[in-house]
Coordinates of C-alpha atoms and ligand atoms in Angstrom, one line a residue:
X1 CA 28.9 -47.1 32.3
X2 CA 28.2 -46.9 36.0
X3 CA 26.5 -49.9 36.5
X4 CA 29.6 -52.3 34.7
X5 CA 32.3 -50.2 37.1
X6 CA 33.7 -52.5 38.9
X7 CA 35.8 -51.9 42.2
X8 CA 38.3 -54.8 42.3
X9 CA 38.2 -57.4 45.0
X10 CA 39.9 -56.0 48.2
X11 CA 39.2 -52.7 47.8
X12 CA 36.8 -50.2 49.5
X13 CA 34.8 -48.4 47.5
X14 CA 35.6 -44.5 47.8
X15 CA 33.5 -42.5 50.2
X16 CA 33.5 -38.7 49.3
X17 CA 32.3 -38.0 52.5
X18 CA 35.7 -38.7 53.8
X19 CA 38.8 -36.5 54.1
X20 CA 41.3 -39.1 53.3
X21 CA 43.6 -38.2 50.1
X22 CA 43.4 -41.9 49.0
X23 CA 39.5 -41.1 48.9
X24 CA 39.6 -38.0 47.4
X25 CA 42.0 -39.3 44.6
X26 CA 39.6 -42.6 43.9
X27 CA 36.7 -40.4 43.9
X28 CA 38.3 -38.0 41.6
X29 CA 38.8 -40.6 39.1
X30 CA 36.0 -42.4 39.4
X31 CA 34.0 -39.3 38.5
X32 CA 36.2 -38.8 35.8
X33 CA 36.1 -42.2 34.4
X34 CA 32.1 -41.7 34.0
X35 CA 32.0 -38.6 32.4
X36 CA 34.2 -39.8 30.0
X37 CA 32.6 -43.2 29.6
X38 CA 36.1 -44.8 30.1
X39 CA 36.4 -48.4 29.0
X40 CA 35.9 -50.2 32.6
X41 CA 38.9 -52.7 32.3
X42 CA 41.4 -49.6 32.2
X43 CA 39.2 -48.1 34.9
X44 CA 40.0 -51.2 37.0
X45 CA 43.8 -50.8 35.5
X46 CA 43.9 -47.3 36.9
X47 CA 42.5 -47.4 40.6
X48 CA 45.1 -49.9 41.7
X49 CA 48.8 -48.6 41.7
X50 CA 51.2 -51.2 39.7
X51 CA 54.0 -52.0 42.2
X52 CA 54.2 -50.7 46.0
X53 CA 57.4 -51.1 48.3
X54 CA 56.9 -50.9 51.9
X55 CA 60.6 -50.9 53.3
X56 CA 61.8 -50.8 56.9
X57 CA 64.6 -47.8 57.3
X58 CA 66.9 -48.1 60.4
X59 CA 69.7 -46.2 60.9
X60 CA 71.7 -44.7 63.6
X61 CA 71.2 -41.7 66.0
X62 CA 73.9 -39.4 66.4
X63 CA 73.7 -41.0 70.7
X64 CA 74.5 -44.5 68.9
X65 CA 71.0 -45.8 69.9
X66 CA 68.7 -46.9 66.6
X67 CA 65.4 -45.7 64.8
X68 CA 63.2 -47.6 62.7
X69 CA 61.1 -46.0 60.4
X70 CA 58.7 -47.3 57.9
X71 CA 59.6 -46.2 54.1
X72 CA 57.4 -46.0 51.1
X73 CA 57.7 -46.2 47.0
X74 CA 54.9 -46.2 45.0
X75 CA 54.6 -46.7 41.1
X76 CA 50.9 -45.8 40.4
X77 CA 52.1 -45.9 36.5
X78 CA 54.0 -46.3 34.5
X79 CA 52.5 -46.5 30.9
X80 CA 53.5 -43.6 28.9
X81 CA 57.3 -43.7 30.8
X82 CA 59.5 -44.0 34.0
X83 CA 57.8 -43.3 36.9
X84 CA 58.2 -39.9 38.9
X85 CA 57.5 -38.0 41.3
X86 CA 59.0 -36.6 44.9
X87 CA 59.5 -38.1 48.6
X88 CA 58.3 -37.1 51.4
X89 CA 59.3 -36.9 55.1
X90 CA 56.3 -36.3 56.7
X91 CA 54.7 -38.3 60.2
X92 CA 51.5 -39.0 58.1
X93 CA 53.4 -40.3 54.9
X94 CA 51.9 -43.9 55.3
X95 CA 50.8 -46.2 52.2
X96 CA 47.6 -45.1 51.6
X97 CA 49.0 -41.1 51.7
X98 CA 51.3 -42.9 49.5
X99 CA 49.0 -44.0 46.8
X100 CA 47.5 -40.8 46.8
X101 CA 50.2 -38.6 45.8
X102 CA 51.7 -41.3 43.2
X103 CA 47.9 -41.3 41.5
X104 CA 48.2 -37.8 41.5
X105 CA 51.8 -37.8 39.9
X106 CA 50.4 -40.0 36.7
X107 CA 47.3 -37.9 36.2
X108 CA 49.8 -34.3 36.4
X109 CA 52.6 -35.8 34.0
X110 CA 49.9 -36.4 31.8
X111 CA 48.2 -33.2 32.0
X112 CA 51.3 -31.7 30.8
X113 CA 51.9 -34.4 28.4
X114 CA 55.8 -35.4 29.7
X115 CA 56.2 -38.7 29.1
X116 CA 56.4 -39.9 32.7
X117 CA 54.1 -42.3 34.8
X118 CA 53.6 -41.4 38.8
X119 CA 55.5 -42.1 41.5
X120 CA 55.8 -40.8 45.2
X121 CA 57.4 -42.3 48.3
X122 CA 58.4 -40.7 51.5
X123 CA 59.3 -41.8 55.3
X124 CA 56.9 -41.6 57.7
X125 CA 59.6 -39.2 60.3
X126 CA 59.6 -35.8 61.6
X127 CA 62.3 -34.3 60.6
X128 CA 62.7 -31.6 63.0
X129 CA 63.3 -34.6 65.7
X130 CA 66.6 -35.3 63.7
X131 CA 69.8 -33.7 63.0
X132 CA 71.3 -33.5 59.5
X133 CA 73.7 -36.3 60.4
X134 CA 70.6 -38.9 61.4
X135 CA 68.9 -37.6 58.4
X136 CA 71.4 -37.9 55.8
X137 CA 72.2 -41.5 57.3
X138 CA 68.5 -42.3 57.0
X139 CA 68.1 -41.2 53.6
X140 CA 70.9 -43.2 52.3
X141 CA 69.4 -46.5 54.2
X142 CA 66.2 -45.5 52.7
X143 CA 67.7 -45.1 49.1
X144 CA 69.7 -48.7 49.7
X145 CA 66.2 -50.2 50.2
X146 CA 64.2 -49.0 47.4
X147 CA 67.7 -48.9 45.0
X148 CA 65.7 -51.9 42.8
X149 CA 62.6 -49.5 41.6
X150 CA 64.3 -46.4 40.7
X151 CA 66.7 -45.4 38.1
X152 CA 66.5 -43.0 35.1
X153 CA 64.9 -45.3 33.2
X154 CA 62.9 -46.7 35.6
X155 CA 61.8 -44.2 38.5
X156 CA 63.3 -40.9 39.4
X157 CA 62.7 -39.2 43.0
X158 CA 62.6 -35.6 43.0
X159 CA 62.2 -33.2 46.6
X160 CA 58.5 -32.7 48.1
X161 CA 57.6 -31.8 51.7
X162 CA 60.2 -31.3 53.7
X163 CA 63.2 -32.7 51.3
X164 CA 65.4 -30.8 49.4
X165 CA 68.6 -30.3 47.1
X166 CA 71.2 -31.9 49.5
X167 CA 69.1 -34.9 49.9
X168 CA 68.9 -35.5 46.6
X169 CA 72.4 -35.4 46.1
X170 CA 72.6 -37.7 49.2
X171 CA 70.3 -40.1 46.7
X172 CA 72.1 -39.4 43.6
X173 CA 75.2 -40.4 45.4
X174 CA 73.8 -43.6 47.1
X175 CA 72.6 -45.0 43.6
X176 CA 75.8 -44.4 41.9
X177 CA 78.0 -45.3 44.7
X178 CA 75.9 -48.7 44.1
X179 CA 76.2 -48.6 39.9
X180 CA 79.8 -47.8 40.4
X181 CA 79.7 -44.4 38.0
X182 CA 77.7 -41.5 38.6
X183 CA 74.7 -41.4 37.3
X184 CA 73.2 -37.9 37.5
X185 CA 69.6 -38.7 36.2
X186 CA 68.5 -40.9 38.9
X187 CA 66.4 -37.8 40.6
X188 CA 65.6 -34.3 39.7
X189 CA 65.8 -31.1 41.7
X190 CA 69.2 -31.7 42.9
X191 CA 72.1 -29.1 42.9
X192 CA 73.7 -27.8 39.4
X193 CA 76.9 -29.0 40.6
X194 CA 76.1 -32.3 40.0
X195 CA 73.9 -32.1 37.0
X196 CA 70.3 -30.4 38.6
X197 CA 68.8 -28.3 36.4
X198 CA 68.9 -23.9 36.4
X199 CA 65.5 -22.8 37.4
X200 CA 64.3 -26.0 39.2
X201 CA 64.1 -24.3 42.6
X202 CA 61.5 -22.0 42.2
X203 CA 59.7 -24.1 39.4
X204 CA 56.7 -25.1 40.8
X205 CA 56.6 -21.5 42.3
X206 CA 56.7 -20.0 38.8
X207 CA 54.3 -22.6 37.3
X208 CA 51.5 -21.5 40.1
X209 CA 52.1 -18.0 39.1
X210 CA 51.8 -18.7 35.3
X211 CA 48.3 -21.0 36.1
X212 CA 47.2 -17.6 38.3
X213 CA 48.3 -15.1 35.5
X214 CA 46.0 -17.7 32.8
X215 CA 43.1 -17.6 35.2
X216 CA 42.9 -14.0 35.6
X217 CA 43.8 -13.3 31.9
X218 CA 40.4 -15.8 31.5
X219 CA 38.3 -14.4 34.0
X220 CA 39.0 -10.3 33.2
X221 CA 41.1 -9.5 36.1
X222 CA 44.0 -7.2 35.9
X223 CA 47.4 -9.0 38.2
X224 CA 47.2 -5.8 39.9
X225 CA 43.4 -5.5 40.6
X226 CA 43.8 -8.9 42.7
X227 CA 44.3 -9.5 46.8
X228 CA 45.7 -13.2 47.5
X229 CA 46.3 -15.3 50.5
X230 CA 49.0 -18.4 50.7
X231 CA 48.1 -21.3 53.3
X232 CA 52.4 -22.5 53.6
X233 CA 55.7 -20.8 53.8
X234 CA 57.8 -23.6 52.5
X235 CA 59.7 -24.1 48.8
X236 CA 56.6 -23.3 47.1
X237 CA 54.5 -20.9 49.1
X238 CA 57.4 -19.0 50.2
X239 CA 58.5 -17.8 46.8
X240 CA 55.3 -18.0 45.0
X241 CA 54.6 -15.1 47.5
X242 CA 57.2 -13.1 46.4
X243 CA 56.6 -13.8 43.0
X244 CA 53.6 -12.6 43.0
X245 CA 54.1 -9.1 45.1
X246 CA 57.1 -8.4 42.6
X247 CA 54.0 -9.3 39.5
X248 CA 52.2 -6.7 41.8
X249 CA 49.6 -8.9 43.3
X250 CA 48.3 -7.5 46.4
X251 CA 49.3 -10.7 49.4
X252 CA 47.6 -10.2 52.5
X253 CA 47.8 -13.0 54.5
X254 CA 50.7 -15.9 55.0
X255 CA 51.3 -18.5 56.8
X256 CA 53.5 -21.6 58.0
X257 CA 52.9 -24.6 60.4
X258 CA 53.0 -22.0 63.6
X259 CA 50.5 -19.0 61.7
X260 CA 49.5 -16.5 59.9
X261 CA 49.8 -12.8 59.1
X262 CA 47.1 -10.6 58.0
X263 CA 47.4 -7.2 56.5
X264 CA 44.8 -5.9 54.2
X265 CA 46.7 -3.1 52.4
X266 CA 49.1 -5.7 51.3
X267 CA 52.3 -7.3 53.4
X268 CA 56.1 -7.7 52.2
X269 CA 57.2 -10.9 51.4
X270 CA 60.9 -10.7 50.9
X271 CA 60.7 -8.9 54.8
X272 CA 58.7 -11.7 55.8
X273 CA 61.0 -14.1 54.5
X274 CA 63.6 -12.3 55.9
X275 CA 62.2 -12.5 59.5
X276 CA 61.6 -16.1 58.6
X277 CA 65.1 -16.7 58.4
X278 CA 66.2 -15.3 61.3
X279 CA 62.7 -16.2 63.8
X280 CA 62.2 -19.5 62.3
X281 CA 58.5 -18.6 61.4
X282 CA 56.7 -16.1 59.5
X283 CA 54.7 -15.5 63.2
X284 CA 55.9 -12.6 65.1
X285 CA 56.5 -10.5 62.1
X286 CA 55.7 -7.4 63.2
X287 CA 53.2 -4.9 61.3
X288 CA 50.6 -7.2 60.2
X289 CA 47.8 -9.1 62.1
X290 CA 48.3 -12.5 63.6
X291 CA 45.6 -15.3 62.4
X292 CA 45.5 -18.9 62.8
X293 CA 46.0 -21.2 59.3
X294 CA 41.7 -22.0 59.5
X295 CA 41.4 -17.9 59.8
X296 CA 43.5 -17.6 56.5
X297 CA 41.4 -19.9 54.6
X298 CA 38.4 -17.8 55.2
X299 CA 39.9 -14.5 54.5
X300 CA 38.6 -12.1 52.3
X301 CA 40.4 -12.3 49.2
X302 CA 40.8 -12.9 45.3
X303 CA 43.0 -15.6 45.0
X304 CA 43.7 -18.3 47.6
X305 CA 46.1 -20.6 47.3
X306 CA 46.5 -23.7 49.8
X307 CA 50.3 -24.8 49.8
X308 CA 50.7 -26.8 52.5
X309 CA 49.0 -30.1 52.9
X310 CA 46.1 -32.3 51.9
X311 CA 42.4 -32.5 53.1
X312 CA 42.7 -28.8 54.4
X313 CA 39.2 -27.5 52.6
X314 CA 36.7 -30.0 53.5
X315 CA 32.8 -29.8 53.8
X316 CA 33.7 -28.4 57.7
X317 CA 34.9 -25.1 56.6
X318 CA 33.9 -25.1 52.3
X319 CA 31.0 -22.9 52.5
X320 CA 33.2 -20.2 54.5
X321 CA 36.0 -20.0 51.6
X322 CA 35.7 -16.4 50.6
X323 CA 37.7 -16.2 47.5
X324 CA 36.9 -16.3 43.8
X325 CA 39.7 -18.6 42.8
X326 CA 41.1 -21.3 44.8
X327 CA 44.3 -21.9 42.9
X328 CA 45.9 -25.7 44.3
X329 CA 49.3 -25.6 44.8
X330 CA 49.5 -28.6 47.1
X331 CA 48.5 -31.6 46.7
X332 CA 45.2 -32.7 47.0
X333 CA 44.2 -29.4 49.9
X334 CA 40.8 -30.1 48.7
X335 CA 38.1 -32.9 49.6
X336 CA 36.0 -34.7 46.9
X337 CA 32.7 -33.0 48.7
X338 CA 34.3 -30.1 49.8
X339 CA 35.4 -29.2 45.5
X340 CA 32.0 -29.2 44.8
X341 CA 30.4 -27.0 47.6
X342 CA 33.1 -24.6 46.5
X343 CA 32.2 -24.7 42.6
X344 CA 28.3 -24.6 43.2
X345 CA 29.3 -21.4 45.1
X346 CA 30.8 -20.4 42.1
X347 CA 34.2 -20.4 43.3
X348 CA 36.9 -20.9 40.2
X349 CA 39.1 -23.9 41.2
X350 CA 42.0 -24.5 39.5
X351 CA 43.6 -28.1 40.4
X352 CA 46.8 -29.0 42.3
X353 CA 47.9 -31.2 38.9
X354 CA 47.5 -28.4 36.6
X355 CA 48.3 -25.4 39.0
X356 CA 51.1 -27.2 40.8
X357 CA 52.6 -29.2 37.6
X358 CA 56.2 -27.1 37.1
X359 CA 57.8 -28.8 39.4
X360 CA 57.9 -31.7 37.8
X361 CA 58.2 -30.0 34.5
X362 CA 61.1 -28.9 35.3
X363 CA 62.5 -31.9 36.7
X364 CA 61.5 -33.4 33.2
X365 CA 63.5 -30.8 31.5
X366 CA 66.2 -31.7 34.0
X367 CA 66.2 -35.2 33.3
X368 CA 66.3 -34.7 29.6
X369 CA 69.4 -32.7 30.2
X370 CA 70.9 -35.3 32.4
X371 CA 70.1 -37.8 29.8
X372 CA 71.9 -35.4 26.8
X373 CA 74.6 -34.3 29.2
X374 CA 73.8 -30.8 27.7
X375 CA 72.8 -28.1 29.9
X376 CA 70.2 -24.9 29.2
X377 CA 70.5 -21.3 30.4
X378 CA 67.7 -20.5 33.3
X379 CA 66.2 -18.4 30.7
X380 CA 65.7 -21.2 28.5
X381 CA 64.2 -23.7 31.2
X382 CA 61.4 -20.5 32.2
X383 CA 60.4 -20.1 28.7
X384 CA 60.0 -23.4 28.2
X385 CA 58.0 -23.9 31.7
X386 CA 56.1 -21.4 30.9
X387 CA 54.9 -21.8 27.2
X388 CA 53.9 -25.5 28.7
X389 CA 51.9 -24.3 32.0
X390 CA 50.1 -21.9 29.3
X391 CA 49.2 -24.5 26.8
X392 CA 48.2 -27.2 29.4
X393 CA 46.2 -24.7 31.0
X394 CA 44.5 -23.2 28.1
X395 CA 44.0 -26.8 27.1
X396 CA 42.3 -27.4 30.3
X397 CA 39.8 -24.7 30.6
X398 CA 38.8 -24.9 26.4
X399 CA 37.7 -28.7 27.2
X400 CA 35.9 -27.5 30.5
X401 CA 34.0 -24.9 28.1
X402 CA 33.5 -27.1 25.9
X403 CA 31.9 -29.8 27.8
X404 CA 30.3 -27.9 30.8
X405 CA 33.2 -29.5 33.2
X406 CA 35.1 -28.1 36.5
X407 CA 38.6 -27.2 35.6
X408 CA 39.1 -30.2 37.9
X409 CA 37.0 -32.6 35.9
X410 CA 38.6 -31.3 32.8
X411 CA 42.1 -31.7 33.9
X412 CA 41.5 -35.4 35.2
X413 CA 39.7 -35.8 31.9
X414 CA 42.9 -35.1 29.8
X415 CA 45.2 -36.3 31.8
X416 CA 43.5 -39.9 32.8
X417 CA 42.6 -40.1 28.9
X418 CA 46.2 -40.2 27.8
X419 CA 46.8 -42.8 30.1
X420 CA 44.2 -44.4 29.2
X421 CA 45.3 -44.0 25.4
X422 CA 48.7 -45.4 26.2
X423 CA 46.9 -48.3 27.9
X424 CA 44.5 -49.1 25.0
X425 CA 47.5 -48.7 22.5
X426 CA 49.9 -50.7 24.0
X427 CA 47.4 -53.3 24.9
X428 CA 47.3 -55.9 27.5
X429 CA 50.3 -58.1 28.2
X430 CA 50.0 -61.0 27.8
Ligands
LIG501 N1 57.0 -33.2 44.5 C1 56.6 -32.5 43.3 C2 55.2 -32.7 43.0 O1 54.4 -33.2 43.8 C3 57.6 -32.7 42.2 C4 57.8 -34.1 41.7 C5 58.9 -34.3 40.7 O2 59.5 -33.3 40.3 O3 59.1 -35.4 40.3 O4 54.7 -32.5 41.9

């Protein structure tokens, strides 16, 4: 079908030679809109996100002088249900990074079949320029301006880089405040006190995990036999390390935003955490080697997993990756190009929106709770994360058997082809 694609007027056509996420995720579906032979007007459908909100976000510094910040909301879609997916406060968290991660959100909701379209918004800030107080008055002016697109039936906001619990709950509490009652299910991953889900901390941690545990199960490794390095200390990284040392995996290198540690018989985690806490940063841990975040990348390992940030693997540094699995716990860490210098190396990559899916798993099975007002034991939400990150990866790698795919190509595959289902089902209003 490549010659009927069409790229809709106003748009520039991807180029895979650049490192932009917007790029990559175009690119991604492009490709996987021609392997499936996907009908070209859902194509069309697909590469534009359905409604975007730019919103200005002022509020007041703690000196009484004011910031302006520019805010973000994205609904790529929002086909097979409400939209979802986290925000962001990042420097770089413009429009186009935007679009990315909202893309991304359909395509992993669908992967895992919850019935949720893709969302992701964010302020472009640094938030270690601001205090709690600016942030917290910041968030709420930022949740006042995009109050009209979200809602539990309608788009709900969960934590990503750099936001957590408390400004969820600083969200939750802006929306109802605004509704008049309290309506918990308005975002996911905020505390149990007011209606988060058990387990929804360290989902996306576990969820990598699980994908790792399938991949080695798949490829004859023992969890034991393997070495692994982690590119980010922060909700997902951090744990995930720990998860993995206490599974018995041997971790030899971390690192954060300042770098890395290197330590080939295997380093601590929980100590690393520990001095973490206390130094701010994993560097200056003593008893392992120092190395920068492009060093980690290129160490000699099983496992890697990127957990940071987009665009980190690109064709500058692919053919230096090391490792026989690149597991993708961020989103989008690798380029268009750069993906498939690693897998004609040979290299076993396992996507960010099947490897990195529990989190919003979870926040599904928090929403459903929220909905039901009926709450499950931690046990119950890991069991259930689990049997799903099993069955959607299984489901992945059968199909990318089957047809000769990447795991990445499979997983766009399935997940773009239930939205594309829902599309053709529903039909085309008017
Ligand atoms: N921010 C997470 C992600 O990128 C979770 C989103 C959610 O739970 O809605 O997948």
């Amino acid at each position: 079908m490549g010659d009927e694609k069409k790229i809709p007027e106003g748009q520039t056509p991807p180029d895979a030679s650049h490192d932009s996420p917007w790029e990559t995720a175009l690119a991604q579906l492009d490709e996987a809109a021609e392997l499936m032979g996907l009908a070209p007007g859902v194509h069309e459908i697909l590469r534009v996100p359905k409604r975007s909100l730019i919103v200005s976000v002022p509020f007041r510094m703690d000196d009484g002088s004011t910031r302006v910040y520019q805010g973000t909301r994205v609904h790529h879609n929002v086909t097979r249900g409400p939209a979802k997916g986290g925000i962001r406060y990042h420097p770089d968290m413009g429009f186009d990074e935007t679009k990315a991660l909202a893309m991304w959100m359909t395509w992993k909701c669908a992967v895992v079949d919850i019935p949720f379209g893709g969302a992701k918004g964010g302020v472009a800030v640094d938030p270690r320029e601001h205090t709690r107080a600016e942030l917290e008055r910041m968030t709420r002016r930022y949740a006042s301006e995009i109050l009209p697109f979200i809602g539990p039936e309608r788009d709900i906001p969960a934590p990503d880089m750099n936001t957590d619990e408390e400004i969820m709950a600083w969200i939750m509490d802006t929306y109802s405040q605004n509704q008049g009652y309290s309506v918990p299910g308005v975002v996911t991953g905020k505390p149990v006190s007011i209606g988060g889900s058990k387990g929804r901390g360290g989902a996306t941690s576990r969820g990598v995990m699980y994908t790792i545990f399938s991949t080695l199960k798949r490829l004859g490794l023992g969890i034991e036999e393997v070495s692994v390095a982690i590119q980010g200390h922060g909700k997902v990284g951090g744990f995930l390390g720990q998860l993995l040392h206490d599974a018995g995996c041997r971790v030899v290198a971390i690192s954060d935003v300042g770098g890395g540690l290197y330590k080939e018989r295997g380093l601590d985690p929980e100590a690393i955490n520990r001095h973490k806490r206390e130094a701010g940063s994993v560097v200056g841990y003593p008893g392992a080697d120092p190395i920068t975040n492009e060093e980690l990348l290129q160490v000699d390992c099983d496992v890697l997993i990127p957990a940071a940030i987009e665009s980190v693997i690109t064709v500058k540094n692919a053919d230096r990756i090391r490792a026989r699995v690149v597991c993708e716990a961020a989103n989008g860490p690798i380029t268009f190009e750069a993906d498939r210098i690693l897998v004609d190396r040979g290299i076993f990559v396992v996507p960010d929106i099947l490897a990195n899916s529990g989190g919003v798993t979870v926040s599904y099975f928090e929403w459903v709770q929220d909905i039901q007002a009926y709450f499950w034991t931690e046990e119950e939400v890991n069991d259930r994360l689990r049997l799903i990150m099993e069955r959607s990866f299984d489901a992945v790698y059968d199909l990318a058997e089957a047809k000769g795919l990447t795991m990445r190509q499979a997983a766009h595959w399935i997940g773009v082809g239930r939205v594309a289902e829902a599309h053709l089902t529903r039909g085309l209003f008017p």
